[in-house]
Amino acid sequence: MSTASPSFAQSTWLVAEREIGSKLRSKSFVISFLILFLGALALIVWGGFSAGDDSGSPVAVTPDATSYVQNAAGLEVRDVADRSAAETAVRDGDVEAAIVADTTSPTGFVVIGDSSVSNTILMALAQLPKVELLDPTGDAGFLGYIVAIGFGAIFFISAQTFGATIAQSVVEEKQTRVVELLISAVPVRALLAGKVIGNTVLAMGQILILAAVAVIGLTVTDQTALLTGIGAPIAWFAVFFLFGFILLAALFAAAAAMVSRQEDIGATTTPLILLVMAPYFLVIFAWNNPLILAIMSYVPFSAPVGMPMRLFLGDAMWWEPLLSLAILLVTCVGAILVGAKIYENSLLRMGARVKLGEALKR
C-alpha cells in the first residue's frame, strides 16, 4: 500500500525543522550567538550602572526652583543666582541641564538644555516638566546614539547572518544535487517556504532573547524608568524585524538559486547585502536627522530600524508605525511572490549563472 504524500503545510514544516536542527547543531552558530549574547548583556549592564551612578547628573537650579528638586534622586544640584547664570552654565558645559521656575509651565518650572535633555534627568523629577532647548538643532544625547547603534547593529548582524545562511544552504543543495532528491519529496515552493520559516524562527528567537536581556539588564540595574521609555520601541522593532526579515529571506533564497557554486553567491546576493548595510550606516550617521529617519521609516528595507528609532526619539505620530508596517507588509508579499518565481525557475538550472530576466520567465 502506498503512503499518502505529505501536504504542503507538512512539507514546509519538515523543511523548517531541518533548517532549525542543522543550525542549532552548528558549533559556529552557537558560539557566535553566545558572543553576541554576552556582549549585549555586558553593554546593557554597564550602561545601566553608569546611568545609575550615585554621583548623579549635574543640574543648575535657581533659588525659586529649589523646591522642585528636593526629592529628586540621581541629580547633583548646583545652585545658581538666576536664569541667566543657569543658561550660561548649560552653554559652558558645566552642567547637563538647568531647572528654573516658570509661571507659564503647567508644572511651575522648566528644564533648560543645550541641544537635548537626558531622559535620566527628566525621569528623576516627580513630574515631567516643560523642556526648552538652547540649541534645538543639536544632538539628542548620548543615549539616543547608543540606541541607534543597538537597533542598527542587531538588524544588520541578524539579517546578514541568517540571509547568508539561507543563500549558502540553497547553493550547497544545488551543488551536491541534494535538491533533486528534496523536490522529489516536497514541492519546490514548500522547500522555499520551509527555509524562510525555519530561519525566521531562529532569527526571531535571537531577537526575543536579546530583548529579554535588555529587560533583565535594565531591571537588575534599577533602570525601570529607562526601560519604560525604550520598551515600546523594542516591541515595534521586533514586529518590523519579523516582516522585514521574511522579505529579505525570500530574496536571499531566490538570489542564491540563480547560481550553482558557492564562489558565485556574491554575484547575486551583493545588492541584498548592501540593502542590509544601508540602514545600519544611515542610522549611525544620521540618527538625529528627522528627515532621513522619516524617509527610512517608509522604505521597507530600512523601516525596521528607522521607525523604532523615531518612536524612541518621540518624533513619530501614533499612526505612522501602522502606515509604515502596512507598506512593509505589501512589499513583503510582493517580494515573496517574485522570490518564489525566481526560485522555482532557477533551482534546477545548473552551470552558468541564471540572469534575472530569464529567472522571471517561465
Short mmCIF file of C-alpha atoms in Angstrom, two decimals:
data_model
loop_
_atom_site.label_atom_id
_atom_site.label_comp_id
_atom_site.label_asym_id
_atom_site.label_seq_id
_atom_site.Cartn_x
_atom_site.Cartn_y
_atom_site.Cartn_z
CA MET A 1 0.00 0.00 0.00
CA SER A 2 1.43 3.36 -1.00
CA THR A 3 1.64 6.06 1.66
CA ALA A 4 -0.02 9.42 1.09
CA SER A 5 2.27 12.29 0.16
CA PRO A 6 2.69 14.97 2.82
CA SER A 7 0.58 18.10 2.42
CA PHE A 8 2.10 21.46 1.54
CA ALA A 9 2.00 22.55 5.19
CA GLN A 10 3.59 19.30 6.38
CA SER A 11 6.30 19.57 3.73
CA THR A 12 7.00 23.16 4.72
CA TRP A 13 7.33 22.27 8.38
CA LEU A 14 9.62 19.29 7.62
CA VAL A 15 11.98 21.61 5.75
CA ALA A 16 11.76 24.24 8.51
CA GLU A 17 12.62 21.61 11.15
CA ARG A 18 15.59 20.53 9.06
CA GLU A 19 16.84 24.12 8.80
CA ILE A 20 16.43 24.78 12.54
CA GLY A 21 18.02 21.49 13.58
CA SER A 22 21.06 21.85 11.33
CA LYS A 23 21.65 25.39 12.58
CA LEU A 24 21.37 24.52 16.26
CA ARG A 25 23.85 21.67 15.78
CA SER A 26 26.37 24.06 14.24
CA LYS A 27 29.12 24.97 16.72
CA SER A 28 29.93 28.18 14.85
CA PHE A 29 26.32 29.37 15.17
CA VAL A 30 26.14 28.58 18.89
CA ILE A 31 29.49 30.24 19.62
CA SER A 32 28.68 33.37 17.60
CA PHE A 33 25.32 33.71 19.36
CA LEU A 34 26.92 33.30 22.79
CA ILE A 35 29.41 36.05 21.94
CA LEU A 36 26.56 38.33 20.79
CA PHE A 37 24.53 37.46 23.91
CA LEU A 38 27.37 38.15 26.35
CA GLY A 39 28.33 41.35 24.53
CA ALA A 40 24.76 42.68 24.64
CA LEU A 41 24.41 41.74 28.31
CA ALA A 42 27.69 43.45 29.24
CA LEU A 43 26.77 46.61 27.30
CA ILE A 44 23.31 46.88 28.88
CA VAL A 45 24.52 46.20 32.43
CA TRP A 46 27.41 48.65 32.04
CA GLY A 47 25.08 51.29 30.62
CA GLY A 48 22.54 50.70 33.37
CA PHE A 49 25.06 51.02 36.20
CA SER A 50 26.61 54.07 34.54
CA ALA A 51 23.19 55.72 34.30
CA GLY A 52 22.55 54.86 37.94
CA ASP A 53 25.83 56.32 39.20
CA ASP A 54 25.36 57.77 42.68
CA SER A 55 27.14 60.99 41.71
CA GLY A 56 24.02 61.96 39.75
CA SER A 57 23.57 64.26 36.79
CA PRO A 58 24.78 67.83 37.46
CA VAL A 59 21.97 70.38 37.10
CA ALA A 60 21.91 74.12 37.78
CA VAL A 61 18.98 75.22 39.96
CA THR A 62 17.80 78.78 40.61
CA PRO A 63 16.58 79.73 44.13
CA ASP A 64 12.92 79.87 43.03
CA ALA A 65 13.11 76.28 41.68
CA THR A 66 14.82 74.60 44.63
CA SER A 67 11.58 73.08 45.93
CA TYR A 68 11.09 71.15 42.71
CA VAL A 69 14.28 69.10 43.10
CA GLN A 70 14.23 68.43 46.84
CA ASN A 71 13.06 64.81 46.43
CA ALA A 72 14.62 64.13 43.05
CA ALA A 73 17.10 61.27 43.26
CA GLY A 74 20.02 61.00 40.84
CA LEU A 75 20.60 64.75 40.47
CA GLU A 76 23.65 66.71 41.58
CA VAL A 77 22.18 70.13 42.39
CA ARG A 78 24.33 73.21 41.81
CA ASP A 79 22.82 76.47 42.98
CA VAL A 80 23.00 79.49 40.64
CA ALA A 81 21.85 83.06 41.11
CA ASP A 82 19.30 83.40 38.31
CA ARG A 83 18.11 82.10 34.93
CA SER A 84 20.87 83.91 33.05
CA ALA A 85 23.54 82.20 35.15
CA ALA A 86 21.79 78.86 34.67
CA GLU A 87 21.79 79.23 30.87
CA THR A 88 25.46 80.20 30.93
CA ALA A 89 26.30 77.06 32.94
CA VAL A 90 24.44 74.92 30.40
CA ARG A 91 26.16 76.55 27.40
CA ASP A 92 29.60 76.22 29.01
CA GLY A 93 29.02 72.53 29.70
CA ASP A 94 29.37 72.90 33.48
CA VAL A 95 26.00 71.17 33.96
CA GLU A 96 23.87 68.88 31.83
CA ALA A 97 20.71 70.97 32.30
CA ALA A 98 19.19 73.78 34.33
CA ILE A 99 15.94 73.88 36.29
CA VAL A 100 14.28 77.27 36.70
CA ALA A 101 10.84 78.44 37.81
CA ASP A 102 8.38 79.42 35.06
CA THR A 103 4.82 80.55 35.70
CA THR A 104 3.77 79.64 32.12
CA SER A 105 4.63 75.97 32.62
CA PRO A 106 1.91 73.63 33.99
CA THR A 107 4.44 72.17 36.41
CA GLY A 108 5.70 75.56 37.59
CA PHE A 109 9.22 75.07 36.24
CA VAL A 110 11.12 74.29 33.04
CA VAL A 111 14.20 72.26 32.26
CA ILE A 112 16.73 74.04 30.05
CA GLY A 113 19.16 72.03 27.96
CA ASP A 114 21.67 72.81 25.25
CA SER A 115 20.81 70.54 22.33
CA SER A 116 18.96 67.90 24.35
CA VAL A 117 17.96 66.89 27.85
CA SER A 118 18.84 63.46 29.20
CA ASN A 119 15.93 61.11 29.88
CA THR A 120 17.61 60.30 33.21
CA ILE A 121 17.15 63.90 34.36
CA LEU A 122 13.53 64.08 33.23
CA MET A 123 12.64 60.76 34.86
CA ALA A 124 14.28 61.86 38.13
CA LEU A 125 11.72 64.64 38.54
CA ALA A 126 8.40 63.94 40.19
CA GLN A 127 6.51 65.25 37.16
CA LEU A 128 7.52 65.74 33.55
CA PRO A 129 8.25 69.44 33.02
CA LYS A 130 8.27 71.69 30.03
CA VAL A 131 11.59 71.49 28.16
CA GLU A 132 13.41 74.35 26.45
CA LEU A 133 16.48 73.80 24.26
CA LEU A 134 19.10 76.48 23.67
CA ASP A 135 20.29 74.66 20.52
CA PRO A 136 17.32 72.65 19.14
CA THR A 137 19.28 71.61 16.04
CA GLY A 138 21.96 69.80 18.05
CA ASP A 139 22.30 66.15 19.05
CA ALA A 140 19.62 64.31 21.05
CA GLY A 141 22.07 62.93 23.58
CA PHE A 142 24.47 60.02 24.00
CA LEU A 143 21.66 57.65 24.94
CA GLY A 144 20.00 58.19 21.56
CA TYR A 145 23.25 57.33 19.80
CA ILE A 146 23.59 54.09 21.80
CA VAL A 147 20.01 53.09 20.96
CA ALA A 148 20.65 53.84 17.27
CA ILE A 149 23.72 51.61 17.28
CA GLY A 150 21.73 48.88 19.04
CA PHE A 151 18.85 48.82 16.56
CA GLY A 152 21.15 49.15 13.55
CA ALA A 153 23.68 46.53 14.64
CA ILE A 154 21.10 43.91 15.65
CA PHE A 155 19.23 44.29 12.35
CA PHE A 156 22.46 44.22 10.33
CA ILE A 157 24.03 41.24 12.10
CA SER A 158 20.87 39.12 12.25
CA ALA A 159 19.69 39.81 8.70
CA GLN A 160 23.13 39.31 7.17
CA THR A 161 23.92 36.18 9.21
CA PHE A 162 20.70 34.33 8.51
CA GLY A 163 20.39 35.69 4.96
CA ALA A 164 23.85 34.36 4.15
CA THR A 165 22.92 31.05 5.79
CA ILE A 166 19.91 30.67 3.51
CA ALA A 167 21.97 31.52 0.44
CA GLN A 168 24.72 29.04 1.31
CA SER A 169 22.18 26.32 2.06
CA VAL A 170 20.44 26.77 -1.31
CA VAL A 171 23.69 26.70 -3.30
CA GLU A 172 25.08 23.76 -1.33
CA GLU A 173 21.98 21.72 -2.12
CA LYS A 174 22.28 22.61 -5.81
CA GLN A 175 25.99 21.92 -5.96
CA THR A 176 25.65 18.48 -4.31
CA ARG A 177 22.47 17.62 -6.25
CA VAL A 178 20.63 17.10 -2.96
CA VAL A 179 17.97 19.49 -4.20
CA GLU A 180 16.88 16.94 -6.81
CA LEU A 181 16.07 14.47 -4.03
CA LEU A 182 14.34 17.13 -1.96
CA ILE A 183 11.99 18.32 -4.68
CA SER A 184 11.08 14.72 -5.48
CA ALA A 185 9.66 14.52 -1.97
CA VAL A 186 8.32 18.06 -1.39
CA PRO A 187 7.05 20.84 -3.69
CA VAL A 188 9.57 23.49 -4.70
CA ARG A 189 7.60 26.26 -3.05
CA ALA A 190 7.32 24.22 0.16
CA LEU A 191 11.12 23.93 0.12
CA LEU A 192 11.43 27.71 -0.18
CA ALA A 193 8.76 28.35 2.46
CA GLY A 194 10.43 25.93 4.88
CA LYS A 195 13.80 27.61 4.50
CA VAL A 196 12.28 31.05 5.07
CA ILE A 197 10.19 29.94 8.06
CA GLY A 198 12.99 27.95 9.68
CA ASN A 199 15.50 30.77 9.52
CA THR A 200 12.85 33.32 10.54
CA VAL A 201 12.16 31.29 13.68
CA LEU A 202 15.87 31.27 14.51
CA ALA A 203 16.29 34.98 13.79
CA MET A 204 13.22 35.97 15.82
CA GLY A 205 14.35 33.70 18.65
CA GLN A 206 17.64 35.58 18.71
CA ILE A 207 15.84 38.95 18.69
CA LEU A 208 13.49 37.94 21.53
CA ILE A 209 16.38 36.64 23.63
CA LEU A 210 18.25 39.91 23.15
CA ALA A 211 15.09 41.84 24.08
CA ALA A 212 14.80 39.74 27.23
CA VAL A 213 18.45 40.51 28.01
CA ALA A 214 17.68 44.22 27.72
CA VAL A 215 14.68 43.94 30.05
CA ILE A 216 16.56 41.87 32.64
CA GLY A 217 19.68 44.03 32.45
CA LEU A 218 17.79 47.30 32.93
CA THR A 219 15.69 45.78 35.72
CA VAL A 220 18.75 44.44 37.58
CA THR A 221 20.45 47.83 37.36
CA ASP A 222 17.26 49.53 38.59
CA GLN A 223 16.69 51.47 35.38
CA THR A 224 12.94 50.90 35.22
CA ALA A 225 12.33 54.47 34.04
CA LEU A 226 14.64 53.95 31.07
CA LEU A 227 13.03 50.57 30.42
CA THR A 228 9.63 52.26 30.26
CA GLY A 229 10.91 54.70 27.63
CA ILE A 230 12.57 52.08 25.42
CA GLY A 231 10.09 49.22 25.90
CA ALA A 232 7.63 50.25 23.17
CA PRO A 233 10.35 50.92 20.54
CA ILE A 234 11.85 47.47 21.22
CA ALA A 235 8.44 45.84 20.76
CA TRP A 236 7.90 47.69 17.47
CA PHE A 237 11.42 46.73 16.39
CA ALA A 238 10.59 43.05 16.89
CA VAL A 239 7.40 43.36 14.80
CA PHE A 240 9.12 45.25 11.98
CA PHE A 241 12.08 42.89 12.04
CA LEU A 242 9.81 39.86 11.64
CA PHE A 243 8.32 41.00 8.34
CA GLY A 244 11.48 42.73 7.18
CA PHE A 245 13.44 39.51 7.62
CA ILE A 246 10.82 37.42 5.79
CA LEU A 247 11.14 39.85 2.88
CA LEU A 248 14.93 39.57 2.85
CA ALA A 249 14.95 35.79 3.40
CA ALA A 250 12.78 35.18 0.34
CA LEU A 251 15.04 37.39 -1.77
CA PHE A 252 18.25 35.78 -0.46
CA ALA A 253 16.92 32.31 -1.31
CA ALA A 254 15.86 33.45 -4.79
CA ALA A 255 19.20 35.15 -5.45
CA ALA A 256 21.13 32.06 -4.39
CA ALA A 257 19.03 29.78 -6.61
CA MET A 258 20.38 31.67 -9.65
CA VAL A 259 23.91 30.27 -9.16
CA SER A 260 25.32 26.75 -8.83
CA ARG A 261 28.60 27.31 -6.98
CA GLN A 262 29.47 28.78 -3.59
CA GLU A 263 32.03 31.04 -5.28
CA ASP A 264 29.27 32.74 -7.27
CA ILE A 265 26.97 33.62 -4.38
CA GLY A 266 28.32 37.16 -4.16
CA ALA A 267 27.35 37.87 -7.75
CA THR A 268 23.64 37.75 -6.94
CA THR A 269 23.47 38.49 -3.19
CA THR A 270 25.69 41.60 -3.07
CA PRO A 271 22.79 44.00 -3.81
CA LEU A 272 20.85 42.46 -0.92
CA ILE A 273 23.82 42.75 1.44
CA LEU A 274 24.09 46.44 0.52
CA LEU A 275 20.39 46.87 1.32
CA VAL A 276 21.02 45.34 4.75
CA MET A 277 24.09 47.50 5.37
CA ALA A 278 22.47 50.79 4.33
CA PRO A 279 20.09 51.14 7.33
CA TYR A 280 22.95 50.36 9.73
CA PHE A 281 25.20 53.14 8.47
CA LEU A 282 22.33 55.59 7.93
CA VAL A 283 21.01 55.26 11.46
CA ILE A 284 24.50 55.65 12.94
CA PHE A 285 25.48 58.75 10.96
CA ALA A 286 22.02 60.35 10.75
CA TRP A 287 20.22 59.05 13.84
CA ASN A 288 19.26 62.57 14.90
CA ASN A 289 18.27 63.80 11.43
CA PRO A 290 14.44 63.90 11.36
CA LEU A 291 14.20 64.00 7.56
CA ILE A 292 16.45 60.99 6.93
CA LEU A 293 14.80 58.97 9.70
CA ALA A 294 11.37 59.82 8.30
CA ILE A 295 12.41 58.58 4.84
CA MET A 296 13.91 55.43 6.37
CA SER A 297 10.64 54.79 8.20
CA TYR A 298 8.72 54.33 4.94
CA VAL A 299 11.34 52.42 2.93
CA PRO A 300 10.65 48.70 3.55
CA PHE A 301 14.31 47.68 3.82
CA SER A 302 15.13 50.34 6.43
CA ALA A 303 11.77 50.67 8.24
CA PRO A 304 12.75 48.04 10.90
CA VAL A 305 15.47 50.44 12.05
CA GLY A 306 14.12 53.89 11.15
CA MET A 307 10.64 53.66 12.66
CA PRO A 308 11.62 52.25 16.11
CA MET A 309 14.32 54.94 16.33
CA ARG A 310 11.77 57.68 15.61
CA LEU A 311 9.45 56.19 18.23
CA PHE A 312 12.26 56.28 20.79
CA LEU A 313 13.01 59.92 19.97
CA GLY A 314 9.30 60.77 20.11
CA ASP A 315 9.25 62.10 16.54
CA ALA A 316 6.54 59.77 15.13
CA MET A 317 2.78 60.27 15.29
CA TRP A 318 0.69 57.34 16.57
CA TRP A 319 -0.49 56.37 13.08
CA GLU A 320 2.93 56.43 11.40
CA PRO A 321 4.17 52.99 12.56
CA LEU A 322 0.88 51.47 11.38
CA LEU A 323 1.23 53.03 7.93
CA SER A 324 4.90 52.03 7.71
CA LEU A 325 4.03 48.47 8.73
CA ALA A 326 1.29 48.30 6.09
CA ILE A 327 3.79 49.37 3.40
CA LEU A 328 6.23 46.75 4.66
CA LEU A 329 3.58 44.01 4.56
CA VAL A 330 2.58 44.83 0.98
CA THR A 331 6.23 44.84 -0.08
CA CYS A 332 6.80 41.59 1.79
CA VAL A 333 4.01 39.85 -0.12
CA GLY A 334 5.35 41.16 -3.42
CA ALA A 335 8.90 40.02 -2.58
CA ILE A 336 7.66 36.54 -1.66
CA LEU A 337 5.78 36.19 -4.95
CA VAL A 338 8.72 37.41 -7.04
CA GLY A 339 11.23 35.43 -4.98
CA ALA A 340 9.18 32.25 -5.29
CA LYS A 341 9.02 32.60 -9.07
CA ILE A 342 12.78 33.16 -9.38
CA TYR A 343 13.49 30.29 -7.00
CA GLU A 344 11.17 27.90 -8.81
CA ASN A 345 12.52 28.76 -12.27
CA SER A 346 16.22 28.70 -11.28
CA LEU A 347 16.55 25.89 -8.77
CA LEU A 348 17.27 23.12 -11.28
CA ARG A 349 19.32 25.28 -13.67
CA MET A 350 22.94 24.15 -13.36
CA GLY A 351 26.11 25.65 -14.78
CA ALA A 352 26.34 29.34 -15.62
CA ARG A 353 24.57 31.98 -13.52
CA VAL A 354 20.93 32.46 -14.46
CA LYS A 355 20.16 36.02 -15.50
CA LEU A 356 17.37 37.81 -13.68
CA GLY A 357 15.29 38.25 -16.83
CA GLU A 358 15.48 34.52 -17.56
CA ALA A 359 14.65 33.64 -13.95
CA LEU A 360 11.47 35.72 -14.10
CA LYS A 361 10.32 33.93 -17.23
CA ARG A 362 8.78 30.50 -17.18
#
